[in-house]
mmCIF file of C-alpha atoms in Angstrom:
data_model
loop_
_atom_site.group_PDB
_atom_site.id
_atom_site.type_symbol
_atom_site.label_atom_id
_atom_site.label_comp_id
_atom_site.label_asym_id
_atom_site.label_seq_id
_atom_site.Cartn_x
_atom_site.Cartn_y
_atom_site.Cartn_z
ATOM 1 C CA MET A 1 42.252 198.395 79.373
ATOM 2 C CA TRP A 2 41.511 197.446 82.936
ATOM 3 C CA ARG A 3 37.994 196.488 83.832
ATOM 4 C CA SER A 4 36.626 198.730 86.555
ATOM 5 C CA ILE A 5 36.195 197.103 89.961
ATOM 6 C CA GLN A 6 32.497 196.552 90.611
ATOM 7 C CA ASN A 7 31.427 195.616 94.154
ATOM 8 C CA PRO A 8 34.981 194.636 95.088
ATOM 9 C CA VAL A 9 35.613 192.391 98.077
ATOM 10 C CA SER A 10 38.589 193.276 100.236
ATOM 11 C CA ILE A 11 40.714 190.669 101.959
ATOM 12 C CA ARG A 12 44.064 191.173 103.644
ATOM 13 C CA HIS A 13 47.239 189.317 102.805
ATOM 14 C CA LYS A 14 49.553 188.394 105.626
ATOM 15 C CA ARG A 15 52.738 190.358 105.875
ATOM 16 C CA PRO A 16 55.879 188.487 104.776
ATOM 17 C CA ALA A 17 57.115 186.029 107.375
ATOM 18 C CA SER A 18 60.777 185.589 108.187
ATOM 19 C CA LEU A 19 62.834 183.002 106.372
ATOM 20 C CA GLY A 20 63.144 181.142 109.651
ATOM 21 C CA ILE A 21 59.607 179.752 109.402
ATOM 22 C CA ILE A 22 59.826 176.156 108.262
ATOM 23 C CA ALA A 23 56.995 174.262 106.607
ATOM 24 C CA ALA A 24 57.828 170.580 106.272
ATOM 25 C CA PHE A 25 55.769 168.697 103.782
ATOM 26 C CA ALA A 26 56.017 165.795 101.359
ATOM 27 C CA ALA A 27 55.470 166.825 97.747
ATOM 28 C CA THR A 28 53.817 164.151 95.641
ATOM 29 C CA THR A 29 54.445 164.470 91.919
ATOM 30 C CA PHE A 30 51.471 164.262 89.562
ATOM 31 C CA ILE A 31 52.487 163.912 85.934
ATOM 32 C CA SER A 32 50.082 162.834 83.189
ATOM 33 C CA GLY A 33 47.746 161.224 85.720
ATOM 34 C CA ILE A 34 50.510 159.176 87.412
ATOM 35 C CA TRP A 35 51.341 159.440 91.110
ATOM 36 C CA ALA A 36 54.889 159.322 92.395
ATOM 37 C CA PRO A 37 56.048 158.547 95.948
ATOM 38 C CA PRO A 38 56.444 161.541 98.280
ATOM 39 C CA ALA A 39 59.622 163.561 97.985
ATOM 40 C CA ASP A 40 61.631 164.069 101.167
ATOM 41 C CA ALA A 41 61.800 167.827 100.989
ATOM 42 C CA GLN A 42 61.421 170.786 103.291
ATOM 43 C CA ALA A 43 60.362 174.182 102.004
ATOM 44 C CA VAL A 44 61.092 177.431 103.790
ATOM 45 C CA ILE A 45 58.153 179.839 103.650
ATOM 46 C CA GLY A 46 59.465 183.301 102.872
ATOM 47 C CA ALA A 47 56.132 185.140 102.571
ATOM 48 C CA VAL A 48 52.449 184.299 102.812
ATOM 49 C CA ILE A 49 50.463 186.319 100.290
ATOM 50 C CA TYR A 50 47.068 184.702 100.877
ATOM 51 C CA SER A 51 45.895 181.903 103.179
ATOM 52 C CA GLY A 52 42.144 182.250 103.718
ATOM 53 C CA ASP A 53 42.082 185.525 105.648
ATOM 54 C CA LYS A 54 38.631 186.913 106.492
ATOM 55 C CA ALA A 55 37.291 189.915 104.601
ATOM 56 C CA GLN A 56 37.091 192.190 107.618
ATOM 57 C CA ASP A 57 40.817 191.749 108.268
ATOM 58 C CA SER A 58 41.902 192.144 104.688
ATOM 59 C CA MET A 59 44.072 194.326 102.523
ATOM 60 C CA ILE A 60 43.541 192.650 99.144
ATOM 61 C CA THR A 61 40.829 193.786 96.748
ATOM 62 C CA LEU A 62 39.222 191.106 94.609
ATOM 63 C CA ALA A 63 37.866 191.906 91.161
ATOM 64 C CA GLY A 64 37.421 190.478 87.697
ATOM 65 C CA TRP A 65 39.191 191.037 84.406
ATOM 66 C CA GLY A 66 36.971 190.946 81.341
ATOM 67 C CA SER A 67 34.093 188.554 82.082
ATOM 68 C CA GLY A 68 36.051 186.761 84.815
ATOM 69 C CA SER A 69 35.554 187.237 88.546
ATOM 70 C CA ALA A 70 37.040 186.640 91.994
ATOM 71 C CA THR A 71 35.090 186.215 95.238
ATOM 72 C CA GLU A 72 35.511 184.603 98.641
ATOM 73 C CA ASP A 73 34.000 181.149 99.125
ATOM 74 C CA GLU A 74 33.220 179.564 102.487
ATOM 75 C CA HIS A 75 31.886 176.305 101.047
ATOM 76 C CA VAL A 76 35.288 175.063 99.888
ATOM 77 C CA THR A 77 38.168 175.013 102.365
ATOM 78 C CA TYR A 78 41.923 174.580 102.313
ATOM 79 C CA ASP A 79 43.540 173.578 105.614
ATOM 80 C CA GLY A 80 40.315 174.590 107.346
ATOM 81 C CA ALA A 81 40.215 178.117 105.926
ATOM 82 C CA GLU A 82 38.001 179.617 103.246
ATOM 83 C CA VAL A 83 39.314 180.040 99.721
ATOM 84 C CA LEU A 84 39.092 182.304 96.705
ATOM 85 C CA LYS A 85 36.655 181.364 93.949
ATOM 86 C CA MET A 86 37.820 182.479 90.520
ATOM 87 C CA VAL A 87 35.914 182.282 87.250
ATOM 88 C CA THR A 88 37.936 182.322 84.047
ATOM 89 C CA HIS A 89 36.715 182.248 80.446
ATOM 90 C CA GLY A 90 40.108 182.010 78.785
ATOM 91 C CA LEU A 91 43.637 183.386 78.923
ATOM 92 C CA TYR A 92 42.383 187.004 78.899
ATOM 93 C CA GLN A 93 39.333 186.802 81.169
ATOM 94 C CA GLY A 94 39.923 185.955 84.785
ATOM 95 C CA ALA A 95 40.628 187.302 88.276
ATOM 96 C CA ARG A 96 42.486 190.216 89.865
ATOM 97 C CA LEU A 97 44.068 190.477 93.298
ATOM 98 C CA VAL A 98 45.044 194.070 94.107
ATOM 99 C CA PHE A 99 47.345 194.475 97.120
ATOM 100 C CA ALA A 100 47.002 197.550 99.351
ATOM 101 C CA THR A 101 50.582 196.887 100.460
ATOM 102 C CA PRO A 102 52.700 195.678 97.512
ATOM 103 C CA ILE A 103 54.458 192.326 97.825
ATOM 104 C CA ASP A 104 58.245 192.615 97.664
ATOM 105 C CA LEU A 105 59.735 189.791 95.587
ATOM 106 C CA GLY A 106 63.145 191.490 95.535
ATOM 107 C CA PRO A 107 64.849 189.156 98.061
ATOM 108 C CA TYR A 108 63.897 186.143 95.947
ATOM 109 C CA VAL A 109 64.716 187.309 92.410
ATOM 110 C CA VAL A 110 68.350 186.144 92.455
ATOM 111 C CA ASP A 111 67.615 182.935 94.369
ATOM 112 C CA LYS A 112 67.036 180.082 91.902
ATOM 113 C CA ASN A 113 65.460 178.045 94.711
ATOM 114 C CA SER A 114 62.608 180.500 95.392
ATOM 115 C CA TYR A 115 59.100 179.957 94.029
ATOM 116 C CA VAL A 116 55.712 181.652 94.090
ATOM 117 C CA GLN A 117 53.480 178.714 94.969
ATOM 118 C CA PHE A 118 49.725 178.426 94.452
ATOM 119 C CA ALA A 119 47.436 175.793 95.997
ATOM 120 C CA LEU A 120 44.484 175.470 93.629
ATOM 121 C CA ILE A 121 41.675 173.268 92.373
ATOM 122 C CA PRO A 122 41.573 173.386 88.544
ATOM 123 C CA PRO A 123 38.271 174.069 86.752
ATOM 124 C CA VAL A 124 35.781 171.220 86.521
ATOM 125 C CA ILE A 125 34.716 170.854 82.918
ATOM 126 C CA ALA A 126 30.979 170.876 82.259
ATOM 127 C CA PRO A 127 28.955 171.122 79.010
ATOM 128 C CA PRO A 128 27.373 174.472 78.035
ATOM 129 C CA SER A 129 23.969 175.157 79.598
ATOM 130 C CA SER A 130 22.264 176.603 76.530
ATOM 131 C CA SER A 131 22.308 176.517 72.765
ATOM 132 C CA SER A 132 24.107 179.822 72.626
ATOM 133 C CA GLY A 133 27.398 177.950 72.669
ATOM 134 C CA TYR A 134 30.388 178.014 74.915
ATOM 135 C CA PRO A 135 31.459 181.227 76.616
ATOM 136 C CA GLY A 136 32.602 183.855 74.160
ATOM 137 C CA GLY A 137 36.320 184.430 73.896
ATOM 138 C CA SER A 138 38.274 187.422 72.700
ATOM 139 C CA GLY A 139 36.704 189.860 70.300
ATOM 140 C CA SER A 140 38.502 191.867 67.650
ATOM 141 C CA GLY A 141 42.062 192.793 68.336
ATOM 142 C CA SER A 142 45.532 192.660 66.913
ATOM 143 C CA PRO A 143 47.321 189.310 67.218
ATOM 144 C CA GLY A 144 49.341 188.720 70.368
ATOM 145 C CA SER A 145 52.672 186.942 70.286
ATOM 146 C CA LEU A 146 54.349 184.484 72.621
ATOM 147 C CA GLY A 147 57.155 186.093 74.543
ATOM 148 C CA SER A 148 60.242 184.167 75.624
ATOM 149 C CA GLY A 149 61.238 184.202 79.255
ATOM 150 C CA SER A 150 64.895 184.988 79.817
ATOM 151 C CA SER A 151 65.183 181.968 82.122
ATOM 152 C CA GLY A 152 64.603 179.412 79.411
ATOM 153 C CA TYR A 153 60.843 178.846 79.497
ATOM 154 C CA PRO A 154 58.194 180.456 77.275
ATOM 155 C CA GLY A 155 56.482 183.523 78.628
ATOM 156 C CA ALA A 156 52.781 184.246 78.269
ATOM 157 C CA SER A 157 50.822 185.370 75.237
ATOM 158 C CA GLY A 158 50.856 189.037 74.382
ATOM 159 C CA SER A 159 47.500 190.820 74.452
ATOM 160 C CA GLY A 160 45.887 192.813 71.687
ATOM 161 C CA SER A 161 43.316 195.577 71.622
ATOM 162 C CA PRO A 162 40.111 195.284 73.645
ATOM 163 C CA GLY A 163 37.636 192.885 72.078
ATOM 164 C CA SER A 164 33.895 192.835 71.751
ATOM 165 C CA SER A 165 31.406 190.413 73.279
ATOM 166 C CA GLY A 166 30.889 186.977 71.792
ATOM 167 C CA SER A 167 27.958 184.630 72.299
ATOM 168 C CA GLY A 168 27.680 183.131 75.759
ATOM 169 C CA TYR A 169 29.642 185.141 78.296
ATOM 170 C CA PRO A 170 30.930 188.571 77.288
ATOM 171 C CA GLY A 171 34.315 188.654 75.591
ATOM 172 C CA GLY A 172 37.232 190.286 77.322
ATOM 173 C CA SER A 173 40.539 191.660 76.085
ATOM 174 C CA GLY A 174 41.163 190.783 72.450
ATOM 175 C CA SER A 175 44.141 188.842 71.193
ATOM 176 C CA GLY A 176 44.869 187.418 67.780
ATOM 177 C CA VAL A 177 41.300 187.322 66.445
ATOM 178 C CA THR A 178 40.187 188.466 63.000
ATOM 179 C CA PRO A 179 37.696 191.359 63.367
ATOM 180 C CA GLY A 180 34.095 190.257 62.955
ATOM 181 C CA LYS A 181 34.753 186.605 63.810
ATOM 182 C CA LEU A 182 33.915 184.959 67.130
ATOM 183 C CA LYS A 183 36.603 182.898 68.800
ATOM 184 C CA MET A 184 34.762 180.005 70.473
ATOM 185 C CA GLN A 185 36.426 178.948 73.714
ATOM 186 C CA LYS A 186 35.530 175.265 74.077
ATOM 187 C CA PRO A 187 35.957 173.761 77.558
ATOM 188 C CA HIS A 188 38.778 171.274 78.026
ATOM 189 C CA ALA A 189 41.044 170.145 80.829
ATOM 190 C CA LEU A 190 43.110 173.042 82.147
ATOM 191 C CA GLU A 191 46.508 172.958 80.457
ATOM 192 C CA ASN A 192 47.994 176.357 81.251
ATOM 193 C CA LEU A 193 47.645 179.207 83.701
ATOM 194 C CA ARG A 194 48.433 182.727 82.579
ATOM 195 C CA MET A 195 49.763 184.855 85.419
ATOM 196 C CA VAL A 196 50.357 188.576 85.194
ATOM 197 C CA PHE A 197 52.376 190.321 87.896
ATOM 198 C CA VAL A 198 51.902 194.118 87.952
ATOM 199 C CA THR A 199 54.683 196.131 89.572
ATOM 200 C CA ALA A 200 54.207 199.274 91.651
ATOM 201 C CA SER A 201 55.313 201.306 88.632
ATOM 202 C CA GLY A 202 52.614 199.711 86.446
ATOM 203 C CA LYS A 203 54.852 197.326 84.512
ATOM 204 C CA THR A 204 53.160 194.026 83.600
ATOM 205 C CA LEU A 205 55.174 190.796 83.737
ATOM 206 C CA GLU A 206 53.551 187.695 82.235
ATOM 207 C CA ILE A 207 54.305 183.998 82.419
ATOM 208 C CA LEU A 208 52.453 180.959 81.067
ATOM 209 C CA VAL A 209 52.519 178.090 83.578
ATOM 210 C CA PRO A 210 51.861 174.502 82.352
ATOM 211 C CA MET A 211 49.615 172.467 84.654
ATOM 212 C CA MET A 212 51.401 169.257 83.652
ATOM 213 C CA TYR A 213 54.107 170.137 86.192
ATOM 214 C CA ALA A 214 51.684 170.652 89.098
ATOM 215 C CA THR A 215 52.135 168.492 92.195
ATOM 216 C CA ALA A 216 49.537 167.153 94.599
ATOM 217 C CA GLY A 217 48.545 169.280 97.576
ATOM 218 C CA LYS A 218 48.403 167.919 101.107
ATOM 219 C CA ALA A 219 44.819 169.114 101.618
ATOM 220 C CA GLY A 220 43.314 166.428 99.339
ATOM 221 C CA VAL A 221 43.671 164.840 95.947
ATOM 222 C CA GLN A 222 41.727 167.596 94.220
ATOM 223 C CA TRP A 223 44.241 170.258 95.255
ATOM 224 C CA ARG A 224 47.282 170.973 93.101
ATOM 225 C CA LEU A 225 50.433 172.897 93.994
ATOM 226 C CA VAL A 226 51.712 175.082 91.171
ATOM 227 C CA SER A 227 55.230 176.432 91.733
ATOM 228 C CA VAL A 228 56.586 179.274 89.606
ATOM 229 C CA PRO A 229 60.295 180.123 90.030
ATOM 230 C CA VAL A 230 60.590 183.793 90.944
ATOM 231 C CA GLY A 231 63.692 183.999 88.745
ATOM 232 C CA ALA A 232 61.727 182.697 85.744
ATOM 233 C CA ILE A 233 59.192 185.551 85.722
ATOM 234 C CA PRO A 234 60.234 187.435 82.561
ATOM 235 C CA GLY A 235 61.379 191.008 83.223
ATOM 236 C CA LEU A 236 61.320 190.816 87.031
ATOM 237 C CA LYS A 237 64.268 192.660 88.549
ATOM 238 C CA ALA A 238 65.381 193.167 92.142
ATOM 239 C CA SER A 239 65.292 196.925 91.517
ATOM 240 C CA GLU A 240 61.651 196.780 90.397
ATOM 241 C CA SER A 241 60.090 193.936 92.340
ATOM 242 C CA MET A 242 57.215 195.460 94.310
ATOM 243 C CA ILE A 243 54.077 193.662 93.090
ATOM 244 C CA LYS A 244 50.830 195.602 93.538
ATOM 245 C CA GLU A 245 48.546 193.315 91.581
ATOM 246 C CA LEU A 246 48.280 189.701 90.466
ATOM 247 C CA ARG A 247 46.018 188.540 87.634
ATOM 248 C CA ILE A 248 45.203 184.878 87.128
ATOM 249 C CA PHE A 249 43.678 183.277 84.028
ATOM 250 C CA GLY A 250 43.129 179.731 82.770
ATOM 251 C CA ASP A 251 43.106 178.502 79.169
ATOM 252 C CA THR A 252 39.645 176.940 79.563
ATOM 253 C CA PRO A 253 36.296 178.310 80.764
ATOM 254 C CA GLY A 254 35.506 177.246 84.302
ATOM 255 C CA THR A 255 35.743 177.890 88.027
ATOM 256 C CA MET A 256 38.924 177.342 90.005
ATOM 257 C CA TYR A 257 39.681 177.745 93.702
ATOM 258 C CA ILE A 258 42.793 179.248 95.293
ATOM 259 C CA GLY A 259 43.547 178.075 98.838
ATOM 260 C CA LYS A 260 46.946 179.618 99.413
ATOM 261 C CA ILE A 261 49.536 181.808 97.711
ATOM 262 C CA SER A 262 53.021 181.978 99.216
ATOM 263 C CA VAL A 263 56.692 182.372 98.410
ATOM 264 C CA VAL A 264 58.738 179.290 99.314
ATOM 265 C CA THR A 265 62.408 178.432 99.054
ATOM 266 C CA ASP A 266 63.433 174.832 98.388
ATOM 267 C CA PRO A 267 67.071 173.942 97.608
ATOM 268 C CA SER A 268 66.332 170.227 97.115
ATOM 269 C CA PRO A 269 68.398 168.853 94.190
ATOM 270 C CA ILE A 270 66.720 166.843 91.458
ATOM 271 C CA THR A 271 67.313 163.113 91.936
ATOM 272 C CA VAL A 272 66.039 160.119 89.974
ATOM 273 C CA GLU A 273 65.764 156.530 91.198
ATOM 274 C CA PRO A 274 67.562 153.798 89.197
ATOM 275 C CA ILE A 275 65.609 151.625 86.767
ATOM 276 C CA GLU A 276 66.523 147.943 86.593
ATOM 277 C CA ASP A 277 67.780 146.259 83.425
ATOM 278 C CA SER A 278 65.181 144.043 81.744
ATOM 279 C CA THR A 279 64.418 141.783 78.787
ATOM 280 C CA ILE A 280 61.393 141.939 76.479
ATOM 281 C CA GLN A 281 60.304 140.314 73.228
ATOM 282 C CA ALA A 282 60.511 142.154 69.920
ATOM 283 C CA ASN A 283 57.348 144.153 69.159
ATOM 284 C CA GLN A 284 56.266 143.864 72.786
ATOM 285 C CA LYS A 285 55.021 147.085 74.346
ATOM 286 C CA LYS A 286 56.518 147.832 77.748
ATOM 287 C CA ASN A 287 55.416 150.407 80.284
ATOM 288 C CA PHE A 288 58.379 152.369 81.655
ATOM 289 C CA VAL A 289 57.701 154.268 84.887
ATOM 290 C CA ALA A 290 60.175 156.697 86.449
ATOM 291 C CA THR A 291 60.408 158.038 89.995
ATOM 292 C CA ALA A 292 62.194 161.318 90.684
ATOM 293 C CA HIS A 293 62.299 163.947 93.427
ATOM 294 C CA GLY A 294 63.030 167.655 93.461
ATOM 295 C CA GLY A 295 61.009 169.166 96.290
ATOM 296 C CA VAL A 296 58.636 171.800 94.892
ATOM 297 C CA THR A 297 60.606 172.028 91.646
ATOM 298 C CA PRO A 298 58.537 171.175 88.529
ATOM 299 C CA LEU A 299 59.954 168.053 86.865
ATOM 300 C CA LYS A 300 60.170 167.086 83.201
ATOM 301 C CA TYR A 301 60.886 163.466 82.205
ATOM 302 C CA SER A 302 62.734 162.939 78.884
ATOM 303 C CA TRP A 303 63.508 159.474 77.445
ATOM 304 C CA ASP A 304 66.097 158.428 74.863
ATOM 305 C CA TRP A 305 65.526 154.850 73.722
ATOM 306 C CA ASP A 306 68.851 154.109 72.031
ATOM 307 C CA ALA A 307 72.142 155.716 73.071
ATOM 308 C CA ARG A 308 73.862 154.576 69.860
ATOM 309 C CA ASP A 309 72.402 157.446 67.829
ATOM 310 C CA GLY A 310 73.120 160.103 70.453
ATOM 311 C CA ILE A 311 71.160 161.242 73.483
ATOM 312 C CA GLN A 312 68.030 163.090 72.456
ATOM 313 C CA GLU A 313 64.448 163.535 73.579
ATOM 314 C CA ASP A 314 62.451 160.718 71.981
ATOM 315 C CA SER A 315 59.538 160.702 74.468
ATOM 316 C CA THR A 316 58.398 162.761 77.459
ATOM 317 C CA GLY A 317 56.373 161.858 80.523
ATOM 318 C CA ARG A 318 56.798 160.028 83.793
ATOM 319 C CA SER A 319 55.040 156.904 82.511
ATOM 320 C CA ILE A 320 55.643 155.840 78.904
ATOM 321 C CA VAL A 321 54.526 152.814 76.878
ATOM 322 C CA HIS A 322 57.113 152.128 74.185
ATOM 323 C CA PRO A 323 57.624 149.177 71.772
ATOM 324 C CA PHE A 324 60.973 147.872 70.521
ATOM 325 C CA HIS A 325 60.580 146.308 67.072
ATOM 326 C CA LYS A 326 64.140 145.112 66.422
ATOM 327 C CA GLU A 327 65.981 142.582 68.521
ATOM 328 C CA GLY A 328 69.247 143.586 70.133
ATOM 329 C CA ASP A 329 70.661 145.378 73.148
ATOM 330 C CA TYR A 330 69.695 148.964 73.937
ATOM 331 C CA THR A 331 70.889 151.529 76.457
ATOM 332 C CA VAL A 332 67.952 153.697 77.549
ATOM 333 C CA THR A 333 68.635 157.127 79.058
ATOM 334 C CA LEU A 334 66.197 159.004 81.287
ATOM 335 C CA THR A 335 66.821 162.677 82.022
ATOM 336 C CA VAL A 336 64.760 164.451 84.678
ATOM 337 C CA SER A 337 65.087 168.208 84.463
ATOM 338 C CA ASP A 338 63.716 171.520 85.655
ATOM 339 C CA PRO A 339 61.709 172.903 82.679
ATOM 340 C CA TYR A 340 62.763 176.422 83.695
ATOM 341 C CA GLY A 341 66.447 175.449 83.570
ATOM 342 C CA LEU A 342 67.297 176.722 87.054
ATOM 343 C CA LYS A 343 68.391 173.433 88.662
ATOM 344 C CA ALA A 344 70.806 170.774 87.426
ATOM 345 C CA PRO A 345 69.120 167.750 85.792
ATOM 346 C CA ALA A 346 69.482 164.152 86.980
ATOM 347 C CA VAL A 347 70.230 161.258 84.612
ATOM 348 C CA THR A 348 69.915 157.494 84.898
ATOM 349 C CA LYS A 349 70.628 154.759 82.345
ATOM 350 C CA PHE A 350 69.563 151.140 82.098
ATOM 351 C CA ASN A 351 70.022 148.283 79.643
ATOM 352 C CA LEU A 352 67.244 146.569 77.716
ATOM 353 C CA HIS A 353 67.642 143.298 75.837
ATOM 354 C CA VAL A 354 65.109 142.712 73.060
ATOM 355 C CA ALA A 355 64.811 139.013 72.295
ATOM 356 C CA PRO A 356 63.653 137.707 68.890
#
């Protein structure tokens, strides 16, 4: 069930801009704590949903879901404008943005190069303030299941029946918890965002977005750009694409900030820079670092260490430390791909000689 809106704050989203508005920026990839050189990409802004508009000029209502909340914050800025402060206590307790004028994603559904992009600061992890434990998670409810997105990437968790309060903060919607037992939500680095798009007809469309594919924002190192392909939102159709509400949750308790929400189009292909051949000693650990570009497209790095047994995914990550125990000559294959499967991957190979 929806939580009633208590003392809602209204802010207005900007009406969709034309596709002729160009925003040139350099996207810097941040994967597993490693920085990559800027990508030479230009993104076309198709619509600005939120960009720090003042409350008196607004048409978005802010509210919480479960024990979460959403408010305006003037102490943190993004490109000189105020931001949204969102408190989340788990994947089912977070923030709501209700649009007075629904956002039409119809023009972007069939375009594999279109993304809903969020500029955000992930939650800062802090220890609990009392002995009552970490914020309470879901209460009783029937187990939820992971749905599969039709575009090749997992959807978000299904929700169960409403749950009861746990110790710490009140529990929100239940999901997959045995009745009578408290699910303790222990703080950790944010790994996933759960986003729920609600259509004008009331249909809910969910997607789970991994933070490991976030890129660095231009407003400072603490900002991250999270890009979700419009075509990867499970169940979204051009015939039913008017979005009246957006719900945002994180998989860890904490406070996050949203500086901008927009729809961008970026046709940049995925490219990967060559890696030079090299020689190492047997049993020596070597750090392999890859550099790839794809504009705003999330990038996944997959390594195969020996082509002789077929190309497969032996390791993932932009920077990998890997030992070779047996002497000989190896062909290493790196594949950089779009985890949503909407853009063609890029592949590079290099030779490695392992000396005795």
